[in-house]
Structures are given as structure tokens and as C-alpha cells.
Amino acid sequence: MTDMTDLTEQDRAILNAIQDDLPLSHAPFAGMAAGLGMSEADLLSRIRWLKDQGIITRFGPFFDASAMGGAFCLCAIAVPEEDFDAVMIQVNARPEVAHNYQRTHRLNMWFVLATETPEGIDAAADAIEGETGLKVRRFPKLQEFFIGFRVAA
Amino acid sequence: MTLDATDRRIVTALQEGLPLVSAPYAEIARRLDMDEAALVERLARMKARGAIRRIAAAPNHYRLGMTANGMTVWDVADDRVAELGALVGALPFVTHCYERPRACPDWPYNLFAMVHGTSRGEVEEKRARIAELLGDACAACDILYSTRILKKAGLRLRQKG
């Protein structure tokens, strides 16, 4: 595993550059490479290395599934500590659960439901309530605020 | 907005990411048996409609040393949440920012802002900066640290037609 301290100044410059939107041009990495003072081939192999090392998880389009007709909802459950793992298995088994985090609060399980239709959200949340016997709190987004996304490396 | 069958084929082909080659759009077009120009035109349209936000790297916060992750939640006056949410979302260390419904009596919070940092101390400092920004408009707040990732699945689009 590479540590952050193993990243060179050039790696950090690359990490910052590749968080910007890539142009839709024939050879989009060429201009970025020129800006970084390196060859296109070297840049591509370094991006591959960053991906192999897990420093970036993915390079590609960020899709907004809600703009593609899907529905999403952040949900939370207050799970009794002794039942936590059993409930986690029940919740994670549902394909509608996109991701799930344990958090430090009485509401200690937070997950996102992703379904093809808006009605699918309540159906999935109701099914989880039925299966676990626990109330599923629903926090759909009312408004999203613009974010910068960039992580300064 | 809905995607047609060709858009869905494109989304599916790009779910794993863009190939890291000199001419990545030409490579995807070849796999889909399309013209590069036709593919690029559709990608441009998806970007214009917001279905694609950008084409870029997804950094791994944990691998970049950002191991503390706090969901900060705020009870902000309804008539100011739009204005203040925009300011909080624009802070460089906030990676997600949403207005969500309150669930009273025990959940008075309507503004959610995700904050990453190298330590909980750093996340707390960032939280204090948000508190300063919200001032009197905020009646209560809390922070929920993530202690375990229980599941993380990528976006999977079901194939239609």
C-alpha cells in the first residue's frame, strides 16, 4: 500500500487536475498532460497507477441517477446495539440499498435507497420495516446545494 | 428526463469508467459500434441535461488520509435555508450538502453537510466554521461520525430494451 507521503508533487498536481471535468475532445488527456509538463503517455500510466493503488476509485462520468429517472432516499434506523449485525444483514441483502454506514448516534444505521420509481422508495422502506420490526426514518432531499467536489491533494 | 436505449447502452458501457487511453471516447464508440462524433454528441447532451455531472476522477478520501468523516446536521430557519445552504455547500471541505425534511420531535435538523478531515479534531474545526457561517439562523446541530462502511455498491442501471 502506498502512503500519502509516497506521492510526489507531480502526483498531487495530477490528482488535482483529474478532478476537473475532462473535455469531450478526441485526445482529452493531451492538453492536461501539456499543462502538467509531462507526456500524454506518462500521464495516462500515472493515472492508471493511482487507480491501481486505490488512491482514486474510478475515473469516468459521474452520473446523476435522479436525472435519469431513478429515485433516491437517505434513510436511518435506530438499531438496538445487540441486534445490529442481524439487522445489517437484513438491510444489506436488499438490492435497493446502495450504501450503508454505521454512525455515532441513536439513529445508528444510515443507508441510501435507490429505486427505479419514486413509489419504489416507500415500498422498499416499508419492506425493511416489516422485516426488521424497526421504524425506517426517511430523509429525501428537498434541495441540493452546489458543491465543489475537489479534494486538495 | 428519460434516457433512450442508446443512452442506456452508453451509461452501461461507462459504468466501470472511461478507458485510460489517448482517445477514450473513440475506444468506447468502437465497443458500442458507434461513431465517435455521435457518442460525443450524446455525452454532451447528457451533460447539458445534468445526467452526467462531470467526467473526472473519484478520489478515495480514506487513501488520501481523510479518515474522519462527519455528517454534520443543522436546524436552520426555513426562510434562510436556501441562502445559507448555498454558502455551506460552497465551502471547500463540504462534499455533500442537502436540505432534508425534519423528523420532529427528536430530529429537528433540516440541513445536512458532509465533512471530511484527517482527524475528528479537524472535522470539529470545520464544523465550527459552518456554525459561524450559520450564526443565529441555526437553533441546534449535531455531528454523526461514520464508524463502519456496511455496504457500498455502485450505481447499477437496469437494462431496458
XYZ file of C-alpha atoms in Angstrom:
314
model
C 0.000 0.000 0.000
C 1.241 3.420 -0.944
C 1.115 6.019 1.772
C 0.184 9.630 1.052
C 3.782 10.564 1.817
C 4.875 8.494 -1.194
C 3.032 10.823 -3.556
C 5.290 13.190 -5.427
C 4.467 16.839 -6.061
C 3.660 15.812 -9.603
C 1.232 13.125 -8.343
C -0.530 15.780 -6.284
C -0.746 18.064 -9.303
C -2.189 15.162 -11.310
C -4.714 14.382 -8.556
C -5.902 17.962 -8.600
C -6.091 18.113 -12.411
C -8.040 14.881 -12.848
C -10.814 16.085 -10.547
C -11.706 18.716 -13.148
C -14.191 17.927 -15.880
C -12.457 16.155 -18.786
C -13.251 17.750 -22.155
C -15.194 15.806 -24.770
C -12.369 16.061 -27.287
C -10.659 13.342 -29.322
C -7.495 13.263 -27.168
C -8.620 14.848 -23.901
C -5.585 13.858 -21.834
C -3.123 15.566 -24.188
C -3.974 19.098 -23.064
C -3.954 18.086 -19.414
C -0.518 16.476 -19.860
C 0.825 19.621 -21.502
C -0.467 21.695 -18.593
C 1.331 19.366 -16.169
C 4.539 19.450 -18.198
C 4.550 15.725 -18.953
C 3.859 13.454 -21.893
C 0.373 12.090 -22.501
C 1.675 8.515 -22.149
C 3.303 9.262 -18.790
C 0.146 10.960 -17.531
C -2.043 8.020 -18.552
C 0.240 5.492 -16.901
C 0.349 7.576 -13.720
C -3.472 7.820 -13.606
C -3.586 4.027 -14.022
C -1.127 3.715 -11.139
C -3.263 5.999 -8.915
C -6.211 3.750 -9.696
C -4.269 0.527 -9.055
C -3.171 1.953 -5.716
C -6.772 2.795 -4.815
C -5.957 6.495 -4.451
C -8.689 7.165 -6.953
C -11.528 4.683 -7.006
C -12.699 5.420 -10.513
C -12.145 7.675 -13.492
C -15.158 8.414 -15.641
C -18.539 10.105 -15.827
C -20.344 10.958 -12.593
C -23.913 10.018 -13.347
C -26.804 11.686 -11.569
C -29.220 8.805 -11.415
C -32.081 11.039 -10.269
C -31.697 12.937 -13.560
C -32.024 9.579 -15.343
C -35.415 8.746 -13.864
C -34.416 6.921 -10.682
C -35.389 7.801 -7.120
C -33.177 8.081 -4.046
C -33.762 8.479 -0.353
C -31.476 8.688 2.653
C -32.918 6.547 5.460
C -31.972 5.886 9.058
C -32.839 3.285 11.693
C -32.210 3.302 15.445
C -30.960 -0.271 15.811
C -30.519 -1.764 19.294
C -26.790 -2.488 19.671
C -27.275 -6.206 20.305
C -29.305 -6.596 17.080
C -27.010 -4.510 14.926
C -25.340 -7.209 12.852
C -28.563 -9.139 12.275
C -30.350 -6.001 11.072
C -27.351 -5.048 8.934
C -27.575 -8.403 7.136
C -31.302 -7.917 6.509
C -30.867 -4.357 5.230
C -27.801 -5.045 3.084
C -29.483 -8.028 1.455
C -31.930 -5.717 -0.307
C -30.738 -4.718 -3.777
C -32.309 -1.248 -3.337
C -29.769 -0.438 -0.601
C -26.944 1.357 -2.424
C -24.746 2.084 0.564
C -24.985 1.791 4.284
C -22.953 3.326 7.126
C -22.825 2.842 10.862
C -22.833 6.235 12.608
C -22.410 7.613 16.112
C -25.998 8.459 17.099
C -29.109 6.761 18.445
C -30.043 6.634 14.746
C -27.001 4.447 14.120
C -27.668 2.916 10.695
C -27.806 5.253 7.683
C -28.388 3.974 4.179
C -29.448 5.181 0.756
C -32.294 3.519 -1.104
C -32.105 3.709 -4.896
C -35.119 2.577 -6.895
C -36.364 2.881 -10.451
C -39.504 4.788 -9.438
C -40.450 7.174 -6.598
C -43.043 4.654 -5.331
C -40.261 2.094 -5.015
C -38.717 4.040 -2.122
C -41.661 3.637 0.253
C -42.163 0.038 -0.854
C -38.550 -0.833 -0.011
C -38.567 1.132 3.269
C -41.880 -0.480 4.301
C -40.461 -3.917 3.476
C -37.422 -3.234 5.691
C -39.737 -2.110 8.500
C -41.746 -5.304 8.115
C -38.682 -7.497 8.143
C -36.801 -5.820 10.996
C -39.710 -4.540 13.099
C -37.873 -1.190 13.279
C -39.029 2.214 12.057
C -37.246 3.427 8.927
C -36.866 7.230 9.031
C -36.909 8.763 5.557
C -34.931 11.858 4.644
C -35.463 12.544 0.942
C -33.540 15.502 -0.426
C -35.642 18.648 -0.720
C -32.857 20.751 -2.186
C -29.279 20.062 -3.203
C -26.636 22.741 -2.820
C -23.811 23.093 -5.269
C -20.573 21.590 -4.069
C -17.017 21.967 -5.255
C -16.162 18.209 -5.047
C -12.425 18.763 -5.201
C -10.209 17.162 -2.597
C -6.968 19.133 -2.451
C -4.117 16.644 -2.664
C -35.942 13.151 -18.141
C -35.571 9.681 -19.532
C -32.770 8.068 -21.448
C -33.348 6.226 -24.672
C -31.956 2.772 -25.375
C -28.751 4.145 -26.916
C -28.133 6.432 -23.923
C -28.599 3.444 -21.629
C -26.067 1.403 -23.612
C -23.632 4.308 -23.237
C -24.253 4.575 -19.481
C -23.751 0.838 -19.093
C -20.521 0.918 -21.114
C -19.192 3.758 -18.945
C -20.249 2.440 -15.546
C -16.848 0.948 -14.868
C -15.236 4.183 -16.012
C -13.563 5.689 -19.046
C -10.665 3.711 -20.554
C -7.348 5.371 -19.703
C -6.102 5.624 -23.286
C -5.229 8.501 -25.581
C -8.606 8.563 -27.359
C -11.057 7.207 -24.759
C -14.275 8.290 -26.489
C -13.180 6.647 -29.748
C -12.497 3.443 -27.785
C -15.950 3.434 -26.155
C -17.563 4.261 -29.512
C -15.768 1.285 -31.059
C -17.060 -1.035 -28.317
C -20.596 0.244 -28.907
C -20.238 0.123 -32.678
C -20.967 3.856 -32.981
C -19.182 6.885 -34.443
C -17.029 8.809 -32.000
C -18.812 12.023 -33.058
C -22.243 10.506 -32.356
C -21.103 9.264 -28.945
C -19.605 12.644 -28.028
C -22.796 14.411 -29.104
C -24.868 12.185 -26.817
C -22.452 12.646 -23.915
C -22.633 16.421 -24.417
C -26.427 16.235 -24.323
C -26.391 14.129 -21.141
C -24.081 16.696 -19.563
C -26.356 19.559 -20.602
C -29.335 17.773 -19.035
C -27.485 17.003 -15.818
C -27.497 13.218 -16.245
C -23.701 13.418 -16.334
C -22.276 15.923 -13.847
C -18.694 15.728 -14.998
C -16.104 13.272 -16.273
C -13.357 13.064 -13.692
C -11.561 11.032 -11.060
C -13.295 9.959 -7.858
C -10.687 10.383 -5.122
C -10.623 7.892 -2.289
C -10.874 10.066 0.814
C -9.548 7.326 3.085
C -6.478 6.693 0.938
C -5.789 10.430 0.837
C -5.595 10.419 4.622
C -9.104 11.846 5.111
C -10.083 9.107 7.537
C -12.575 11.110 9.625
C -15.977 11.587 8.058
C -18.683 13.520 9.857
C -22.254 14.085 8.769
C -22.998 17.493 10.284
C -26.692 18.275 10.710
C -28.229 21.673 11.403
C -31.598 23.105 12.369
C -31.735 26.174 10.146
C -34.620 28.657 9.932
C -36.775 27.642 6.970
C -36.756 31.096 5.422
C -32.946 31.149 5.351
C -32.052 27.583 4.450
C -31.774 28.209 0.686
C -29.411 31.149 1.095
C -27.299 29.559 3.867
C -27.278 26.083 2.315
C -25.684 27.560 -0.800
C -22.939 29.153 1.340
C -22.281 25.932 3.278
C -22.213 23.880 0.062
C -19.617 26.233 -1.390
C -17.164 25.613 1.485
C -14.209 23.672 0.048
C -14.334 20.923 2.688
C -18.052 20.149 2.305
C -18.546 17.251 -0.110
C -22.343 16.931 0.006
C -24.939 19.439 1.159
C -28.686 18.923 1.184
C -31.870 20.277 2.664
C -33.943 17.367 4.007
C -37.213 17.203 5.958
C -37.125 17.392 9.764
C -38.467 14.420 11.724
C -39.649 16.100 14.905
C -39.605 15.859 17.858
C -36.259 14.107 18.028
C -34.761 15.146 14.675
C -35.053 18.928 14.255
C -32.298 19.110 11.606
C -33.054 20.186 8.047
C -29.572 20.890 6.615
C -27.057 18.071 6.113
C -23.411 18.772 5.222
C -20.800 16.021 4.867
C -17.364 16.998 6.112
C -14.133 15.030 5.637
C -10.877 15.533 7.504
C -7.659 13.831 8.530
C -8.865 13.613 12.150
C -12.005 14.205 14.200
C -10.294 17.326 15.536
C -10.036 18.698 12.013
C -13.674 17.819 11.304
C -14.670 19.640 14.524
C -12.774 22.741 13.376
C -14.587 22.650 10.065
C -17.889 22.181 11.861
C -17.125 25.308 13.919
C -16.626 27.240 10.687
C -20.043 26.137 9.464
C -21.578 27.131 12.825
C -20.012 30.574 12.464
C -21.425 30.928 8.971
C -24.950 29.940 10.096
C -24.913 32.177 13.184
C -28.299 32.968 14.720
C -30.177 31.219 11.918
C -29.173 27.873 13.436
C -31.025 26.629 16.536
C -29.343 23.248 17.044
C -26.743 20.994 15.494
C -25.130 17.598 15.828
C -22.410 15.556 14.168
C -22.590 11.877 13.265
C -19.258 10.204 12.567
C -19.209 7.134 10.418
C -17.638 4.241 12.273
C -18.079 1.489 9.673
C -18.960 1.172 5.999
C -21.593 -1.563 5.998
C -22.246 -1.638 2.246
C -21.034 0.287 -0.773
C -22.418 -0.624 -4.167
C -22.003 1.446 -7.299
C -24.833 2.735 -9.406
C -26.312 -0.112 -11.366
C -28.731 0.751 -14.115
C -31.117 -1.983 -15.071
C -31.210 -2.671 -18.790
C -34.414 -1.640 -20.512
C -34.974 -2.525 -24.129
